[in-house]
Every structure is written in C-alpha cells, then in structure tokens.
C-alpha cells in the first residue's frame, strides 16, 4: 500500500528538518524520511562539530517565523578577528561595525541544532511525521512522485525534496550529475571548555596547514574547526589530547586560558561539490545534496538555509501545486547563481589561505591590511561574510 502526503523530505539533517518545519507551517502535509529514529537523533553522541549561522540566515529564519524557537540555543558572535600568521596581517570586526549593529551570527553545536529542529518538527507534525527508513528508488506517475524504501514501503507526494546530504541518493536516482573536487586537507572539529571568557569572539588563524577558527557556544565553551593537511590532521586526532590542546593554546596566544576537551575530536576530509541541476520533475535538492563547500567561510548550512527560504517562499506564492514546473524552475533560477558565487568565493579563499608560495603569502598579507584600513571594503566584506 502507498501512503501519501503533499511533500516528502528525504533526509532529516538540518536542511531537511528546516524545510519540513517551514512547509508544514504553510499548511502542507509533510513527511520526513531518515534512517535514524527520533530517539537516536535526540541522544546522538557529540561529534565535535559546531556551526555558525550567519546574520543573513537568521534574517531568513525570522521571516519564516522560526528564529524565536532557535535563539535560546545559539551564542552571539560579537567580534571576528582574522590573523594571517605568515605575514602577521590582521583584520578585526566588531558588531558595532555591522550594518544592522547586531551580532555577525550565532554559534550552535551541530547535534543540538538538529535536536531542536527535530523537536520543532515532531511538535507540529506528530510522531508519524518522521519515517525511519532509507530511500532506495523513485518513480513518477502523473502529478505524483513515489519513493520505495529499504523496508519495502511506498510513499507518494506532490513534491519530493532531496535533503540527503553530500552523497545524496535522491540526486543519483534523479540522474542529476555532480562536479566534485578535493583539497588534500582535513578538518578537525571539537569543543573545548575554558577558563577565560571568549567574549563572543570568532578567532580565525590562517596557518601553514590551513585555517583554524573558534566559534563561541557559551562564554566558557567554544567550538574549534582546525584545517590541516590530511596526514597532519590524522596525527593530531590520534595523538594525546594534551599535545592537541597545547598547540591550540599556542595558535590562539592563550586567548581562552586553560582548556579541556568537551567532545571527541572528529575529522572531516575536505572537498567541494556542486550538483549540475537542483531540480527534476517533481523533485528539488536542498542543502548539501545540492552543494558542499570547504568550511573556511562558514557557508555550508547557511547556503542551505537560503535554499529552504527560497523554495518555501515560492511554494507559498504559487499556492496551488507545490511540485509544479513553475515552482521548480523559479527555485533553480533563484538559487543557482548565488550558490555558484559562494562556492567559488569559498574555493578561492580556501586555496589562497593554504598556499605558501611567497608571492601569494605576500599578496594575502597586503589584501588583509587593505581590508583593515579601507572602510568601504570592510563594510563590503562584513556584508558578504554575514551572508547578506
Ligand atoms: C568541520 C565542519 C565545519 C562546518 N562549519 C560550518 C559552519 O560554521 N556554518 C555552516 O553553515 N556550515 C558549516 N559546515 C557545513 C554543515 O555542517 C553542513 O552544510 C550541514 O550540516 C549539511 O546539512 P544537510 O542537512 O544538508 O546534510 P546532512 O547533515 O548530511 O543530512 C543528510 C541526512 O540525510 C539522511 N540520508 C542520507 N541518505 C538517505 C536516504 N537514502 N534516505 C533517507 N535519508 C537519507 C542522513 O541520514 C542525514 O540525516 C561545516 C562542516 C564541517 C565538516
């Protein structure tokens, strides 16, 4: 037997759950399919990852009417300080410099954000809103698209949203191609507790191996994303935590005081990717299923939030059929350009800040110095960096 709804979201990660909540709030019947049961998502062990939601994303979430529910779990970013270690060039921003004079964004622990989004969705849609299964096949019939799952269930909807991450099964079932590239670098992600108040600061150190960035999660708790060559990242993750924390303290000039690990140390080999199309008949991709970037510019999920805001806005405006070709064409038009620009900007920064050739390092130092001194350029960088 086939069960039916308006929208089927494949993938209960951040992008999928956010889409599901926002579309449910439009009065549509939404189901999310994810292999993890609700209890496992809620009790997921720490994986060391934290993410910055930039001010542009917060504005989208406010428009969707969802920010008030997420705000208590975020930590405001009040300062950003970027130091290019090789050239000693530095640029700093304070929230007073920002166009709206508010925080640059908010820091969240990944698993906490996912848990809150799950609870928000289940509160609206009930327990039946989440189907614990894995999608294996899709088929279309008139104005319906159906999926078959690993356990043999059949689910139909008017629009299927692929939010199933970088290795998206939905994307490959829809025969949407993918461009993918690697960096030869790995990100270490972990959380530290510390004795000195972080003051809401993001400290970004551009080092020989790649960028190292802090993200406030509370005044005495900070997320660390630390990029190194694959080999060095493996060594650091496998080595004693004392050595890791000592190197971190040195990189941050002891800015956080005494530190201890408050999560395991996770590793993520870094790559970039971009789907050739975001849509197919009765199907749209959002979040990492559509694009994946290097973490240097904190864009990954922020691009996903903008995807969700766009798709939900279009579905709302077109009222009738959420999976109509008009909605899907408009979504592709709306998101491909901005995402392409973010992907290339992020890729450029990632390559610029991991290149140790002397002329490149010198140009990098000069660019940061210029950014620090020229007010219009600083404003532009702030707006761009906030996702505005
Ligand atoms: C070290 C690091 C730091 C980062 N920092 C930032 C940051 O500061 N700011 C930022 O915006 N982004 C950041 N990112 C990126 C961000 O974490 C991702 O963009 C975001 O989590 C992707 O969410 P998603 O929901 O699109 O995909 P995912 O989180 O991958 O979710 C996909 C879901 O789909 C499910 N799924 C997979 N296959 C199937 C199937 N066949 N059927 C059903 N379900 C399926 C999976 O179980 C999963 O739950 C960072 C990433 C890394 C690695």
Coordinates of C-alpha atoms and ligand atoms in Angstrom, one line a residue:
X1 CA 0.0 0.0 0.0
X2 CA 1.2 3.5 -0.8
X3 CA 0.8 6.3 1.8
X4 CA 0.5 9.8 0.5
X5 CA 1.3 13.4 1.5
X6 CA 1.9 16.8 -0.1
X7 CA 5.7 17.0 0.5
X8 CA 8.2 14.2 1.2
X9 CA 11.5 15.3 2.5
X10 CA 14.3 12.7 2.2
X11 CA 16.9 13.3 4.9
X12 CA 16.3 14.5 8.5
X13 CA 19.5 16.6 8.8
X14 CA 19.5 20.3 9.4
X15 CA 18.3 21.2 5.9
X16 CA 15.6 18.5 5.7
X17 CA 14.1 19.3 9.1
X18 CA 14.2 23.1 8.5
X19 CA 12.4 22.6 5.1
X20 CA 9.8 20.3 6.7
X21 CA 9.0 22.7 9.5
X22 CA 8.7 25.7 7.2
X23 CA 6.5 23.8 4.7
X24 CA 4.3 22.4 7.5
X25 CA 3.8 26.0 8.6
X26 CA 2.4 26.7 5.1
X27 CA -0.4 24.3 5.8
X28 CA 1.1 21.4 3.8
X29 CA 1.2 17.8 4.9
X30 CA 4.9 16.9 5.2
X31 CA 6.7 13.6 5.9
X32 CA 10.5 13.3 6.6
X33 CA 12.3 10.0 5.8
X34 CA 15.6 9.4 7.6
X35 CA 17.4 6.1 8.6
X36 CA 17.8 7.4 12.2
X37 CA 14.9 7.1 14.6
X38 CA 13.9 10.2 16.6
X39 CA 15.4 8.8 19.9
X40 CA 18.7 8.2 18.2
X41 CA 18.8 11.8 16.7
X42 CA 17.9 13.2 20.2
X43 CA 20.5 11.2 22.0
X44 CA 23.2 11.4 19.3
X45 CA 26.6 11.4 20.9
X46 CA 28.8 14.6 20.5
X47 CA 30.8 14.5 17.2
X48 CA 32.8 17.7 17.9
X49 CA 31.1 19.7 15.2
X50 CA 29.8 23.3 15.7
X51 CA 28.4 25.6 13.1
X52 CA 28.0 29.3 12.7
X53 CA 24.6 30.6 11.5
X54 CA 25.3 33.9 9.8
X55 CA 23.2 37.0 10.2
X56 CA 21.7 36.6 6.7
X57 CA 20.4 33.1 7.8
X58 CA 19.0 34.5 11.0
X59 CA 17.1 37.0 8.9
X60 CA 15.7 34.2 6.7
X61 CA 14.7 32.2 9.9
X62 CA 13.0 35.3 11.3
X63 CA 11.0 35.7 8.1
X64 CA 10.0 32.0 8.3
X65 CA 8.9 32.7 11.9
X66 CA 11.3 30.1 13.3
X67 CA 14.1 32.2 14.9
X68 CA 12.5 32.7 18.3
X69 CA 12.4 29.0 18.9
X70 CA 16.1 28.5 18.0
X71 CA 17.5 31.7 19.6
X72 CA 17.9 30.4 23.2
X73 CA 20.3 27.7 22.0
X74 CA 22.7 30.0 20.0
X75 CA 25.6 32.1 21.2
X76 CA 26.0 35.5 19.5
X77 CA 29.2 36.3 17.5
X78 CA 30.2 39.8 18.6
X79 CA 33.7 40.1 17.2
X80 CA 35.7 38.5 14.4
X81 CA 39.4 38.6 14.3
X82 CA 41.4 37.2 11.3
X83 CA 45.1 36.8 11.6
X84 CA 47.4 35.6 8.7
X85 CA 50.1 34.0 10.8
X86 CA 52.7 34.1 8.0
X87 CA 52.5 37.8 7.3
X88 CA 51.2 38.9 10.7
X89 CA 48.5 40.9 8.8
X90 CA 45.3 41.2 10.9
X91 CA 41.7 42.4 10.3
X92 CA 39.1 42.8 13.1
X93 CA 35.4 43.5 13.1
X94 CA 33.1 44.3 16.0
X95 CA 29.4 44.1 16.0
X96 CA 29.2 47.9 16.1
X97 CA 30.7 47.9 12.5
X98 CA 27.9 45.6 11.2
X99 CA 25.2 47.2 9.0
X100 CA 22.4 46.3 11.5
X101 CA 24.7 46.8 14.5
X102 CA 23.8 43.3 15.8
X103 CA 25.8 40.1 16.1
X104 CA 27.5 38.7 13.0
X105 CA 25.8 35.4 13.6
X106 CA 25.2 32.7 16.2
X107 CA 27.2 29.6 17.2
X108 CA 25.5 26.3 17.6
X109 CA 26.6 22.8 18.5
X110 CA 25.6 20.7 15.4
X111 CA 23.8 18.0 17.3
X112 CA 21.9 20.5 19.5
X113 CA 20.6 22.4 16.5
X114 CA 19.5 19.1 14.8
X115 CA 17.7 18.0 18.0
X116 CA 15.8 21.3 18.4
X117 CA 14.8 21.2 14.7
X118 CA 13.6 17.6 15.1
X119 CA 11.5 18.5 18.2
X120 CA 10.0 21.5 16.4
X121 CA 9.0 19.3 13.5
X122 CA 7.5 16.5 15.6
X123 CA 5.6 19.0 17.8
X124 CA 3.9 20.2 14.6
X125 CA 3.6 17.0 12.5
X126 CA 3.3 14.4 15.3
X127 CA 5.3 11.2 15.6
X128 CA 4.1 9.9 12.3
X129 CA 5.8 12.8 10.5
X130 CA 9.2 11.0 10.7
X131 CA 9.5 7.8 8.8
X132 CA 12.5 5.7 9.9
X133 CA 13.8 4.3 6.7
X134 CA 16.2 4.7 3.8
X135 CA 15.1 5.7 0.3
X136 CA 16.1 3.3 -2.4
X137 CA 14.1 4.1 -5.6
X138 CA 11.9 6.8 -7.0
X139 CA 9.2 6.7 -9.7
X140 CA 6.7 9.2 -11.1
X141 CA 3.1 8.8 -12.0
X142 CA 1.2 11.9 -13.3
X143 CA 1.2 14.6 -10.6
X144 CA 2.8 12.3 -8.0
X145 CA 6.3 11.2 -7.2
X146 CA 6.8 8.0 -5.2
X147 CA 9.7 6.5 -3.3
X148 CA 10.4 2.9 -2.3
X149 CA 12.3 2.4 0.9
X150 CA 14.7 -0.2 2.2
X151 CA 11.9 -1.9 4.2
X152 CA 9.7 -2.0 1.1
X153 CA 7.4 0.8 2.0
X154 CA 6.0 3.0 -0.8
X155 CA 5.4 6.7 -0.1
X156 CA 4.0 9.3 -2.6
X157 CA 3.9 13.1 -2.6
X158 CA 3.4 16.0 -5.0
X159 CA 6.9 17.2 -4.3
X160 CA 10.0 15.3 -3.2
X161 CA 12.8 17.2 -1.6
X162 CA 16.2 15.6 -1.6
X163 CA 17.9 16.8 1.6
X164 CA 20.0 13.7 2.0
X165 CA 23.4 15.3 2.2
X166 CA 26.6 15.1 0.1
X167 CA 26.2 11.5 -1.0
X168 CA 22.5 12.1 -2.0
X169 CA 20.7 9.0 -3.2
X170 CA 17.9 11.2 -4.4
X171 CA 20.3 13.1 -6.6
X172 CA 21.7 10.0 -8.2
X173 CA 18.2 8.4 -8.6
X174 CA 17.1 11.6 -10.4
X175 CA 20.2 11.2 -12.6
X176 CA 21.5 14.6 -11.7
X177 CA 25.2 14.9 -12.3
X178 CA 27.8 16.3 -9.8
X179 CA 31.1 18.2 -10.1
X180 CA 33.4 17.3 -7.2
X181 CA 36.9 18.3 -6.2
X182 CA 39.2 17.7 -3.2
X183 CA 41.6 19.8 -1.2
X184 CA 44.1 17.3 0.3
X185 CA 43.1 18.8 3.7
X186 CA 41.1 17.5 6.6
X187 CA 39.1 19.5 9.2
X188 CA 39.4 18.6 12.9
X189 CA 36.3 19.5 14.8
X190 CA 36.0 19.5 18.6
X191 CA 34.6 21.5 21.5
X192 CA 36.6 22.9 24.4
X193 CA 35.7 24.3 27.8
X194 CA 38.0 27.1 29.1
X195 CA 38.7 29.4 31.9
X196 CA 38.8 32.7 30.0
X197 CA 35.5 34.2 28.7
X198 CA 35.6 34.1 24.9
X199 CA 33.7 37.4 24.7
X200 CA 31.6 36.2 21.8
X201 CA 34.7 36.3 19.6
X202 CA 35.5 34.2 16.5
X203 CA 39.3 34.0 16.2
X204 CA 40.5 32.8 12.8
X205 CA 44.2 32.0 12.4
X206 CA 45.4 31.4 8.9
X207 CA 48.2 28.9 9.4
X208 CA 50.6 27.0 7.3
X209 CA 48.3 23.9 7.2
X210 CA 45.1 25.9 6.7
X211 CA 42.7 28.0 8.8
X212 CA 41.9 27.4 12.5
X213 CA 38.7 29.0 13.8
X214 CA 37.0 29.3 17.1
X215 CA 33.2 29.6 17.5
X216 CA 31.5 30.7 20.7
X217 CA 28.9 28.3 22.1
X218 CA 28.7 29.8 25.5
X219 CA 31.1 32.2 27.4
X220 CA 33.2 29.2 28.6
X221 CA 32.6 26.8 25.8
X222 CA 33.9 27.1 22.2
X223 CA 33.8 25.1 19.0
X224 CA 37.1 24.6 17.1
X225 CA 37.4 23.9 13.4
X226 CA 41.0 23.3 12.5
X227 CA 42.2 22.5 9.0
X228 CA 45.4 20.7 8.3
X229 CA 46.9 18.5 5.6
X230 CA 45.4 15.1 5.7
X231 CA 48.4 13.5 7.2
X232 CA 48.9 16.1 10.0
X233 CA 45.2 16.1 10.8
X234 CA 45.4 12.3 11.3
X235 CA 48.4 12.6 13.6
X236 CA 46.8 15.4 15.7
X237 CA 43.5 13.5 16.0
X238 CA 45.2 10.2 17.0
X239 CA 47.8 11.9 19.3
X240 CA 47.4 12.7 23.0
X241 CA 44.8 15.5 23.8
X242 CA 47.4 17.4 25.9
X243 CA 49.5 17.9 22.7
X244 CA 46.5 19.0 20.7
X245 CA 45.4 21.5 23.3
X246 CA 48.9 22.8 23.8
X247 CA 49.2 23.5 20.1
X248 CA 45.7 25.1 20.1
X249 CA 46.7 27.3 23.0
X250 CA 49.8 28.5 21.2
X251 CA 47.9 29.2 18.0
X252 CA 45.4 31.3 20.0
X253 CA 48.0 33.1 22.1
X254 CA 46.3 31.6 25.1
X255 CA 43.2 33.7 24.4
X256 CA 40.9 31.1 26.1
X257 CA 43.0 30.4 29.2
X258 CA 43.2 26.8 30.4
X259 CA 41.3 24.5 28.1
X260 CA 39.9 20.9 28.3
X261 CA 38.2 18.8 25.7
X262 CA 34.4 18.7 25.9
X263 CA 33.8 16.4 22.9
X264 CA 35.6 13.8 20.9
X265 CA 37.9 15.0 18.1
X266 CA 36.1 14.4 14.8
X267 CA 37.8 14.5 11.4
X268 CA 36.3 15.5 8.0
X269 CA 38.3 15.2 4.8
X270 CA 37.5 18.3 2.8
X271 CA 36.0 18.5 -0.6
X272 CA 33.8 20.8 -2.7
X273 CA 30.9 19.7 -4.9
X274 CA 28.0 21.2 -6.9
X275 CA 25.1 19.4 -8.5
X276 CA 24.6 20.1 -12.2
X277 CA 20.9 20.9 -11.6
X278 CA 18.8 21.4 -8.4
X279 CA 15.5 20.2 -9.9
X280 CA 14.0 17.4 -11.9
X281 CA 10.2 16.7 -12.4
X282 CA 8.5 16.8 -9.0
X283 CA 11.9 16.9 -7.2
X284 CA 14.2 19.6 -5.7
X285 CA 17.5 19.3 -3.9
X286 CA 18.4 21.5 -0.9
X287 CA 21.4 21.9 1.3
X288 CA 24.5 19.6 1.0
X289 CA 22.6 17.4 -1.5
X290 CA 22.9 20.4 -3.9
X291 CA 26.2 21.8 -2.9
X292 CA 29.1 21.2 -0.5
X293 CA 31.9 23.7 0.4
X294 CA 35.2 24.0 2.4
X295 CA 34.4 25.3 5.9
X296 CA 36.7 28.3 5.7
X297 CA 33.9 30.8 5.1
X298 CA 31.2 29.0 7.3
X299 CA 28.9 28.9 4.3
X300 CA 27.7 25.2 4.1
X301 CA 24.5 25.2 6.0
X302 CA 24.0 28.9 5.5
X303 CA 23.6 28.2 1.8
X304 CA 21.1 25.5 2.8
X305 CA 19.1 28.0 4.8
X306 CA 18.9 30.3 1.8
X307 CA 17.7 27.3 -0.4
X308 CA 15.0 26.5 2.1
X309 CA 13.8 30.1 2.4
X310 CA 13.7 30.4 -1.4
X311 CA 11.8 27.1 -2.0
X312 CA 9.3 27.8 0.8
X313 CA 8.7 31.3 -0.5
X314 CA 8.0 30.0 -4.0
X315 CA 5.7 27.3 -2.8
X316 CA 3.8 29.8 -0.7
X317 CA 3.5 32.3 -3.6
X318 CA 2.3 29.7 -6.1
X319 CA -0.3 28.3 -3.7
X320 CA -1.7 25.5 -5.9
X321 CA 0.7 22.7 -6.7
X322 CA 3.9 22.7 -4.7
X323 CA 5.7 20.5 -7.2
X324 CA 4.7 22.4 -10.4
X325 CA 7.3 23.1 -13.1
X326 CA 6.9 26.9 -12.4
X327 CA 7.9 26.5 -8.7
X328 CA 10.9 24.2 -9.6
X329 CA 12.1 26.4 -12.5
X330 CA 11.9 29.5 -10.3
X331 CA 13.8 27.7 -7.5
X332 CA 16.7 26.7 -9.8
X333 CA 16.9 30.3 -11.2
X334 CA 16.8 31.8 -7.7
X335 CA 19.5 29.7 -6.1
X336 CA 22.0 28.6 -8.7
X337 CA 23.6 32.0 -9.2
X338 CA 24.1 32.9 -5.5
X339 CA 25.3 29.4 -4.6
X340 CA 27.8 29.3 -7.6
X341 CA 29.2 32.7 -6.3
X342 CA 29.5 31.4 -2.8
X343 CA 31.2 28.1 -3.9
X344 CA 33.8 30.0 -6.0
X345 CA 34.4 32.6 -3.3
X346 CA 34.9 29.9 -0.7
X347 CA 37.1 27.8 -3.0
X348 CA 39.2 30.9 -3.8
X349 CA 39.7 31.7 -0.1
X350 CA 40.5 28.0 0.7
X351 CA 43.2 28.0 -1.9
X352 CA 44.5 31.4 -1.1
X353 CA 44.9 30.6 2.6
X354 CA 46.6 27.3 2.1
X355 CA 49.1 28.4 -0.5
X356 CA 52.6 29.0 0.9
X357 CA 54.3 30.4 -2.2
X358 CA 56.0 33.6 -1.2
X359 CA 54.3 36.0 -3.7
X360 CA 50.9 34.5 -2.7
X361 CA 51.6 34.9 1.0
X362 CA 52.7 38.5 0.5
X363 CA 49.6 39.3 -1.6
X364 CA 47.4 37.8 1.1
X365 CA 49.0 39.9 3.8
X366 CA 48.6 43.1 1.7
X367 CA 45.0 42.2 1.0
X368 CA 44.2 41.8 4.7
X369 CA 45.9 45.0 5.6
X370 CA 44.0 46.9 2.9
X371 CA 40.7 45.3 4.2
X372 CA 41.5 46.6 7.7
X373 CA 42.2 50.1 6.5
X374 CA 39.6 50.9 3.9
X375 CA 36.2 51.4 5.4
X376 CA 34.0 50.7 2.3
X377 CA 35.9 47.5 1.6
X378 CA 35.5 46.4 5.3
X379 CA 31.7 47.1 5.0
X380 CA 31.5 45.1 1.9
X381 CA 33.5 42.2 3.5
X382 CA 31.2 42.3 6.5
X383 CA 28.0 42.2 4.4
X384 CA 29.4 39.4 2.3
X385 CA 30.7 37.5 5.3
X386 CA 27.3 37.8 7.1
X387 CA 25.5 36.2 4.1
X388 CA 23.8 39.5 3.2
Ligands
LIG1 C1 34.2 20.8 10.1 C2 32.9 21.4 9.5 C3 32.6 22.7 9.9 C4 31.4 23.3 9.4 N1 31.1 24.6 9.8 C5 30.0 25.2 9.3 C6 29.6 26.5 9.7 O1 30.2 27.1 10.5 N2 28.5 27.0 9.1 C7 27.8 26.4 8.2 O2 26.8 26.9 7.7 N3 28.1 25.1 7.8 C8 29.2 24.5 8.3 N4 29.5 23.3 7.9 C9 28.6 22.6 6.9 C10 27.4 22.0 7.6 O3 27.7 21.1 8.7 C11 26.6 21.2 6.5 O4 26.4 22.1 5.4 C12 25.2 20.8 7.0 O5 25.3 20.1 8.2 C13 24.5 19.9 5.9 O6 23.2 19.6 6.4 P1 22.3 18.8 5.4 O7 21.0 18.6 6.2 O8 22.2 19.4 4.1 O9 23.0 17.4 5.2 P2 23.3 16.2 6.3 O10 23.6 16.8 7.6 O11 24.4 15.4 5.7 O12 22.0 15.4 6.4 C14 21.6 14.4 5.4 C15 20.6 13.5 6.1 O13 20.1 12.6 5.1 C16 20.0 11.3 5.6 N5 20.0 10.3 4.4 C17 21.1 10.0 3.7 N6 20.8 9.1 2.7 C18 19.4 8.9 2.9 C19 18.5 8.0 2.2 N7 18.8 7.3 1.2 N8 17.2 8.0 2.7 C20 16.8 8.8 3.7 N9 17.7 9.6 4.4 C21 19.0 9.7 4.0 C22 21.2 11.2 6.5 O14 21.0 10.2 7.5 C23 21.2 12.6 7.2 O15 20.4 12.6 8.3 C24 30.6 22.6 8.4 C25 31.0 21.3 8.0 C26 32.2 20.7 8.5 C27 32.5 19.4 8.1

